[in-house]
Short mmCIF file of C-alpha atoms in Angstrom, two decimals:
data_model
loop_
_atom_site.label_atom_id
_atom_site.label_comp_id
_atom_site.label_asym_id
_atom_site.label_seq_id
_atom_site.Cartn_x
_atom_site.Cartn_y
_atom_site.Cartn_z
CA MET A 1 -13.42 65.75 -19.36
CA GLU A 2 -13.28 67.17 -22.89
CA ASP A 3 -11.91 70.51 -21.60
CA LYS A 4 -9.20 68.70 -19.66
CA ASP A 5 -8.23 66.68 -22.73
CA LYS A 6 -8.03 69.86 -24.84
CA LYS A 7 -5.80 71.53 -22.25
CA LYS A 8 -3.54 68.47 -22.16
CA ASN A 9 -3.25 68.47 -25.96
CA VAL A 10 -2.37 72.19 -26.00
CA LYS A 11 0.28 71.63 -23.33
CA LYS A 12 1.74 68.73 -25.31
CA ILE A 13 1.95 70.84 -28.48
CA ILE A 14 3.72 73.65 -26.58
CA VAL A 15 6.19 71.21 -24.98
CA TYR A 16 6.94 69.55 -28.33
CA ALA A 17 7.43 72.95 -29.99
CA VAL A 18 9.84 74.10 -27.27
CA LEU A 19 11.79 70.84 -27.48
CA LEU A 20 11.98 71.13 -31.28
CA VAL A 21 13.31 74.69 -31.07
CA LEU A 22 15.90 73.68 -28.44
CA ILE A 23 17.08 70.67 -30.43
CA MET A 24 17.30 72.66 -33.67
CA GLY A 25 19.17 75.44 -31.86
CA ILE A 26 21.69 73.00 -30.36
CA ALA A 27 22.13 71.23 -33.69
CA LEU A 28 22.75 74.51 -35.54
CA GLY A 29 25.07 75.80 -32.82
CA THR A 30 27.23 72.66 -32.83
CA GLY A 31 27.26 72.44 -36.62
CA GLN A 32 25.37 69.14 -36.76
CA ILE A 33 22.88 70.71 -39.20
CA GLN A 34 23.85 73.26 -41.84
CA THR A 35 21.58 76.16 -42.70
CA GLU A 36 21.29 74.92 -46.31
CA GLU A 37 20.12 71.49 -45.12
CA LEU A 38 17.59 73.08 -42.82
CA GLY A 39 16.23 75.09 -45.73
CA ARG A 40 15.82 71.95 -47.83
CA ILE A 41 13.92 70.27 -45.01
CA PHE A 42 11.33 73.03 -44.83
CA THR A 43 11.06 73.45 -48.61
CA VAL A 44 7.91 71.47 -49.24
CA ASN A 45 5.34 71.19 -51.97
CA ALA A 46 2.46 73.62 -51.27
CA VAL A 47 -0.03 71.33 -53.06
CA ALA A 48 1.01 68.39 -50.88
CA VAL A 49 0.57 70.49 -47.74
CA CYS A 50 -2.93 71.49 -48.90
CA LYS A 51 -3.80 67.82 -49.43
CA LEU A 52 -2.55 67.00 -45.93
CA LEU A 53 -4.65 69.79 -44.43
CA LEU A 54 -7.65 68.59 -46.43
CA LEU A 55 -7.22 65.08 -45.01
CA LEU A 56 -7.11 66.47 -41.48
CA PHE A 57 -10.26 68.49 -42.16
CA LEU A 58 -12.11 65.50 -43.65
CA LYS A 59 -11.17 63.31 -40.69
CA SER A 60 -12.43 65.89 -38.20
CA LEU A 61 -15.59 66.46 -40.27
CA ILE A 62 -16.44 62.73 -40.46
CA VAL A 63 -15.88 62.22 -36.71
CA TRP A 64 -17.99 65.32 -35.97
CA ILE A 65 -20.85 64.14 -38.19
CA LEU A 66 -20.80 60.67 -36.62
CA GLY A 67 -20.92 62.31 -33.19
CA LEU A 68 -24.04 64.28 -34.14
CA ILE A 69 -25.97 61.14 -35.04
CA LYS A 70 -27.78 59.82 -31.95
CA PRO A 71 -29.83 56.76 -32.98
CA ALA A 72 -32.12 55.16 -30.41
CA ASN A 73 -31.17 51.65 -31.52
CA HIS A 74 -28.26 50.23 -29.54
CA ARG A 75 -26.95 48.28 -32.51
CA ALA A 76 -26.77 51.40 -34.68
CA ARG A 77 -24.97 53.31 -31.92
CA SER A 78 -22.40 50.52 -31.69
CA VAL A 79 -21.74 50.62 -35.43
CA LEU A 80 -21.33 54.42 -35.32
CA SER A 81 -18.91 54.15 -32.38
CA LEU A 82 -16.84 51.57 -34.25
CA LEU A 83 -16.88 53.65 -37.46
CA SER A 84 -15.63 56.68 -35.53
CA SER A 85 -12.80 54.67 -34.01
CA LEU A 86 -11.93 53.10 -37.38
CA THR A 87 -11.92 56.52 -39.07
CA LYS A 88 -9.41 57.85 -36.55
CA TYR A 89 -7.04 54.92 -37.06
CA ILE A 90 -7.23 55.02 -40.86
CA ALA A 91 -6.83 58.81 -40.91
CA PHE A 92 -3.77 58.54 -38.68
CA LEU A 93 -2.09 56.08 -41.06
CA VAL A 94 -2.98 58.07 -44.19
CA ILE A 95 -1.88 61.39 -42.69
CA LEU A 96 1.34 59.81 -41.44
CA CYS A 97 2.19 58.49 -44.90
CA ALA A 98 1.27 61.81 -46.53
CA GLY A 99 3.38 63.72 -44.02
CA LEU A 100 6.40 61.49 -44.62
CA THR A 101 5.98 61.94 -48.37
CA ILE A 102 6.01 65.73 -47.95
CA LEU A 103 9.27 65.44 -45.99
CA GLY A 104 10.79 63.50 -48.88
CA VAL A 105 10.57 59.95 -47.54
CA ASN A 106 10.26 57.32 -50.27
CA MET A 107 7.06 55.51 -49.27
CA THR A 108 7.56 52.80 -51.92
CA THR A 109 10.59 51.57 -50.03
CA VAL A 110 8.72 51.77 -46.75
CA ILE A 111 5.75 49.81 -48.09
CA ALA A 112 8.11 47.15 -49.48
CA SER A 113 9.50 46.71 -45.98
CA VAL A 114 6.06 46.31 -44.41
CA GLY A 115 6.15 42.53 -44.80
CA VAL A 116 9.23 42.22 -42.61
CA LEU A 117 7.97 44.83 -40.15
CA ALA A 118 4.59 43.08 -39.89
CA LEU A 119 6.30 39.87 -38.87
CA ILE A 120 8.29 41.67 -36.17
CA VAL A 121 5.31 43.65 -34.91
CA GLY A 122 3.13 40.53 -34.96
CA PHE A 123 5.21 38.92 -32.22
CA SER A 124 5.51 42.08 -30.12
CA ALA A 125 1.87 43.22 -30.46
CA GLU A 126 0.05 39.94 -29.94
CA SER A 127 -2.36 41.52 -27.42
CA LEU A 128 -3.16 44.36 -29.85
CA ILE A 129 -4.14 41.89 -32.56
CA ALA A 130 -6.20 39.90 -30.04
CA ASP A 131 -8.07 43.07 -29.03
CA VAL A 132 -8.94 43.92 -32.64
CA VAL A 133 -10.01 40.37 -33.58
CA THR A 134 -12.03 39.84 -30.39
CA GLY A 135 -13.76 43.21 -30.76
CA THR A 136 -14.73 42.42 -34.36
CA PHE A 137 -16.24 39.04 -33.47
CA MET A 138 -18.12 40.45 -30.45
CA LEU A 139 -19.70 43.10 -32.66
CA LEU A 140 -20.62 40.59 -35.35
CA GLU A 141 -22.14 38.23 -32.78
CA ASN A 142 -24.06 41.13 -31.20
CA GLN A 143 -22.95 40.21 -27.67
CA TYR A 144 -23.38 43.79 -26.45
CA ASN A 145 -23.95 47.24 -27.92
CA VAL A 146 -23.52 50.88 -26.98
CA GLY A 147 -26.18 51.74 -24.39
CA ASP A 148 -26.41 48.22 -22.95
CA ILE A 149 -25.92 47.71 -19.22
CA VAL A 150 -23.32 45.00 -18.70
CA GLU A 151 -21.35 43.49 -15.85
CA VAL A 152 -17.73 42.48 -16.46
CA ASN A 153 -15.52 41.08 -13.69
CA GLY A 154 -17.72 42.65 -11.02
CA PHE A 155 -17.86 46.09 -12.67
CA ARG A 156 -21.40 47.10 -13.65
CA GLY A 157 -22.15 50.01 -15.97
CA THR A 158 -23.40 51.26 -19.32
CA VAL A 159 -21.40 50.69 -22.50
CA THR A 160 -20.61 54.21 -23.73
CA SER A 161 -18.33 53.40 -26.67
CA ILE A 162 -16.92 50.44 -28.58
CA GLY A 163 -13.62 50.93 -30.37
CA ILE A 164 -11.24 48.82 -32.44
CA ARG A 165 -9.17 48.00 -29.35
CA THR A 166 -11.14 48.95 -26.26
CA THR A 167 -14.63 49.23 -24.78
CA CYS A 168 -15.61 52.02 -22.35
CA ILE A 169 -18.08 51.26 -19.55
CA THR A 170 -19.47 53.99 -17.27
CA ASP A 171 -21.05 53.16 -13.90
CA THR A 172 -23.71 55.10 -11.97
CA GLY A 173 -21.02 57.26 -10.35
CA ASP A 174 -19.74 58.40 -13.79
CA ASN A 175 -16.58 56.33 -13.30
CA VAL A 176 -15.29 55.18 -16.69
CA LYS A 177 -13.55 51.83 -17.00
CA ILE A 178 -11.64 51.18 -20.22
CA ILE A 179 -11.31 47.46 -20.92
CA ASN A 180 -9.33 45.85 -23.74
CA ASN A 181 -11.65 43.90 -26.01
CA SER A 182 -9.67 40.71 -25.42
CA GLU A 183 -10.45 41.07 -21.68
CA MET A 184 -14.22 41.30 -22.24
CA LYS A 185 -14.94 37.79 -20.96
CA ASN A 186 -17.85 36.32 -18.99
CA ILE A 187 -20.03 39.30 -19.90
CA LEU A 188 -23.42 39.57 -18.20
CA ASN A 189 -25.64 41.64 -20.48
CA ARG A 190 -28.45 42.90 -18.27
CA SER A 191 -30.29 44.87 -20.98
CA ASP A 192 -31.79 41.94 -22.88
CA ASN A 193 -34.79 41.46 -20.57
CA TYR A 194 -36.56 43.34 -17.81
CA SER A 195 -35.06 43.08 -14.33
CA LYS A 196 -36.83 42.63 -11.01
CA ALA A 197 -36.49 45.12 -8.16
CA VAL A 198 -36.98 43.35 -4.83
CA CYS A 199 -38.38 44.84 -1.62
CA ASP A 200 -38.44 43.01 1.74
CA ILE A 201 -40.54 44.64 4.47
CA SER A 202 -41.38 43.36 7.95
CA ILE A 203 -44.69 43.46 9.81
CA PRO A 204 -45.36 42.69 13.50
CA TYR A 205 -46.44 39.16 14.45
CA GLU A 206 -49.71 40.46 15.86
CA THR A 207 -50.77 41.83 12.44
CA ASP A 208 -53.82 40.17 10.86
CA LEU A 209 -51.96 38.75 7.85
CA GLU A 210 -55.03 37.57 5.97
CA LYS A 211 -56.69 40.98 6.24
CA LEU A 212 -53.49 42.74 5.11
CA GLU A 213 -53.10 40.39 2.13
CA SER A 214 -56.66 41.19 1.01
CA GLU A 215 -55.82 44.92 0.95
CA LEU A 216 -52.48 44.55 -0.85
CA PRO A 217 -53.79 44.39 -4.49
CA LYS A 218 -55.38 47.85 -4.19
CA LEU A 219 -52.22 49.27 -2.57
CA LEU A 220 -49.92 47.76 -5.22
CA GLU A 221 -52.16 49.02 -8.04
CA SER A 222 -51.98 52.57 -6.65
CA ILE A 223 -48.17 52.36 -6.40
CA TYR A 224 -47.95 51.25 -10.04
CA LYS A 225 -50.19 54.07 -11.29
CA ALA A 226 -48.04 56.62 -9.46
CA HIS A 227 -44.82 55.31 -11.03
CA GLU A 228 -45.70 53.98 -14.50
CA ASP A 229 -42.62 55.72 -15.89
CA THR A 230 -40.38 53.44 -13.80
CA MET A 231 -42.39 50.25 -13.31
CA LYS A 232 -43.31 48.01 -16.25
CA LYS A 233 -46.02 46.08 -14.41
CA VAL A 234 -47.96 46.15 -11.15
CA PRO A 235 -45.73 45.08 -8.22
CA VAL A 236 -46.29 41.49 -7.13
CA TYR A 237 -46.67 40.22 -3.58
CA VAL A 238 -44.59 37.02 -3.45
CA GLY A 239 -45.45 35.95 0.11
CA VAL A 240 -43.85 35.42 3.50
CA GLN A 241 -40.10 35.37 2.97
CA ALA A 242 -38.95 34.66 6.54
CA LEU A 243 -40.05 34.54 10.17
CA GLN A 244 -37.64 36.87 11.92
CA ASP A 245 -37.02 37.54 15.59
CA SER A 246 -39.02 40.75 15.64
CA GLY A 247 -41.50 40.34 12.78
CA VAL A 248 -42.74 38.58 9.64
CA LEU A 249 -40.73 39.42 6.50
CA LEU A 250 -42.83 39.94 3.36
CA ARG A 251 -41.35 40.05 -0.14
CA PHE A 252 -42.49 42.17 -3.09
CA VAL A 253 -41.03 42.34 -6.61
CA VAL A 254 -41.63 44.63 -9.58
CA GLU A 255 -40.44 44.48 -13.19
CA VAL A 256 -38.29 47.44 -14.28
CA SER A 257 -35.68 48.16 -16.91
CA GLU A 258 -32.14 47.43 -15.74
CA LYS A 259 -31.23 51.11 -15.49
CA ASN A 260 -34.09 51.61 -12.99
CA ILE A 261 -33.45 48.56 -10.82
CA TYR A 262 -32.17 50.57 -7.85
CA SER A 263 -34.63 53.45 -8.19
CA GLY A 264 -37.47 50.91 -8.49
CA MET A 265 -36.32 49.28 -5.25
CA ARG A 266 -36.20 52.63 -3.42
CA ILE A 267 -39.65 53.65 -4.70
CA LEU A 268 -41.16 50.33 -3.63
CA ASN A 269 -39.59 50.57 -0.14
CA HIS A 270 -40.86 54.14 0.29
CA ASP A 271 -44.41 53.62 -0.96
CA LEU A 272 -44.96 50.31 0.84
CA LEU A 273 -43.81 51.85 4.14
CA LEU A 274 -46.25 54.75 3.76
CA GLY A 275 -49.00 52.46 2.47
CA PHE A 276 -48.66 50.07 5.43
CA ARG A 277 -48.85 52.99 7.85
CA LYS A 278 -52.11 54.15 6.23
CA LEU A 279 -53.44 50.61 6.74
CA GLY A 280 -52.48 50.79 10.41
CA VAL A 281 -49.45 48.48 10.12
CA GLU A 282 -46.14 49.72 11.53
CA CYS A 283 -42.83 48.10 10.70
CA PRO A 284 -41.45 46.32 13.80
CA PHE A 285 -38.15 46.99 15.50
CA PRO A 286 -36.10 44.85 17.90
CA GLN A 287 -37.56 44.88 21.41
CA LEU A 288 -36.43 43.43 24.74
CA ASP A 289 -38.95 42.07 27.27
CA VAL A 290 -37.83 41.97 30.92
CA HIS A 291 -39.74 39.66 33.33
CA ASN A 292 -39.45 40.11 37.09
CA LYS A 293 -40.38 37.20 39.39
#
């Protein structure tokens, strides 16, 4: 993804440069811009240019340093993500003002006009303001943090970054969904507590249920010891879930972290199937009995 973004940025710079050369060539050829005026445009203060380059370097350095910090705490990661986003926005505004000053624009006049411009922009960028305000309150209220697993409008994934305007959520397939902060409603934060992976497995009706239930604690203990990195506790036998057409459905649950809820389910299905076979219990399958008179 980063390589693609870099290539896109390089292509944009090349396109802008070509367009600039074409426009300047047409303007000079038609006499819209005189050579003397062009010279005055590119006659800039070397000290000001150095300051501008220094600002660009500092912005890149701060973002790079923030990217190197990888705290384990979700709250700290959220603050770092927000600081990185805020740094980019502030740097953009400062560099823009500095660049305009180098080109000879009177920033005092521009700043004096900000009051009128803010009123105009306020009506046209209502959603932008809502995104910023909502994002700030969500962070202050600690509703979710970077690294949390959340579910928003049916999309489930891990929060990878929190910005001034948007939040990025990545699912298990590495699909990234970018959601405006004002649209982050009815959030289900699944990282606050342990989750339960559920396994339903059938046994034939002719199985001695009482004997099987007496052997389950030892089997479940062995499954837990083999997968302590995934399971938080020993799996629990809940009981008979349903009486199906071809067998008796038993339910088991195990506590896992939210990120392991699906892997915990697969492990429990696999190990219970093998464990039941060692105990002489095969999982049933639909059968048809034909009776001839």
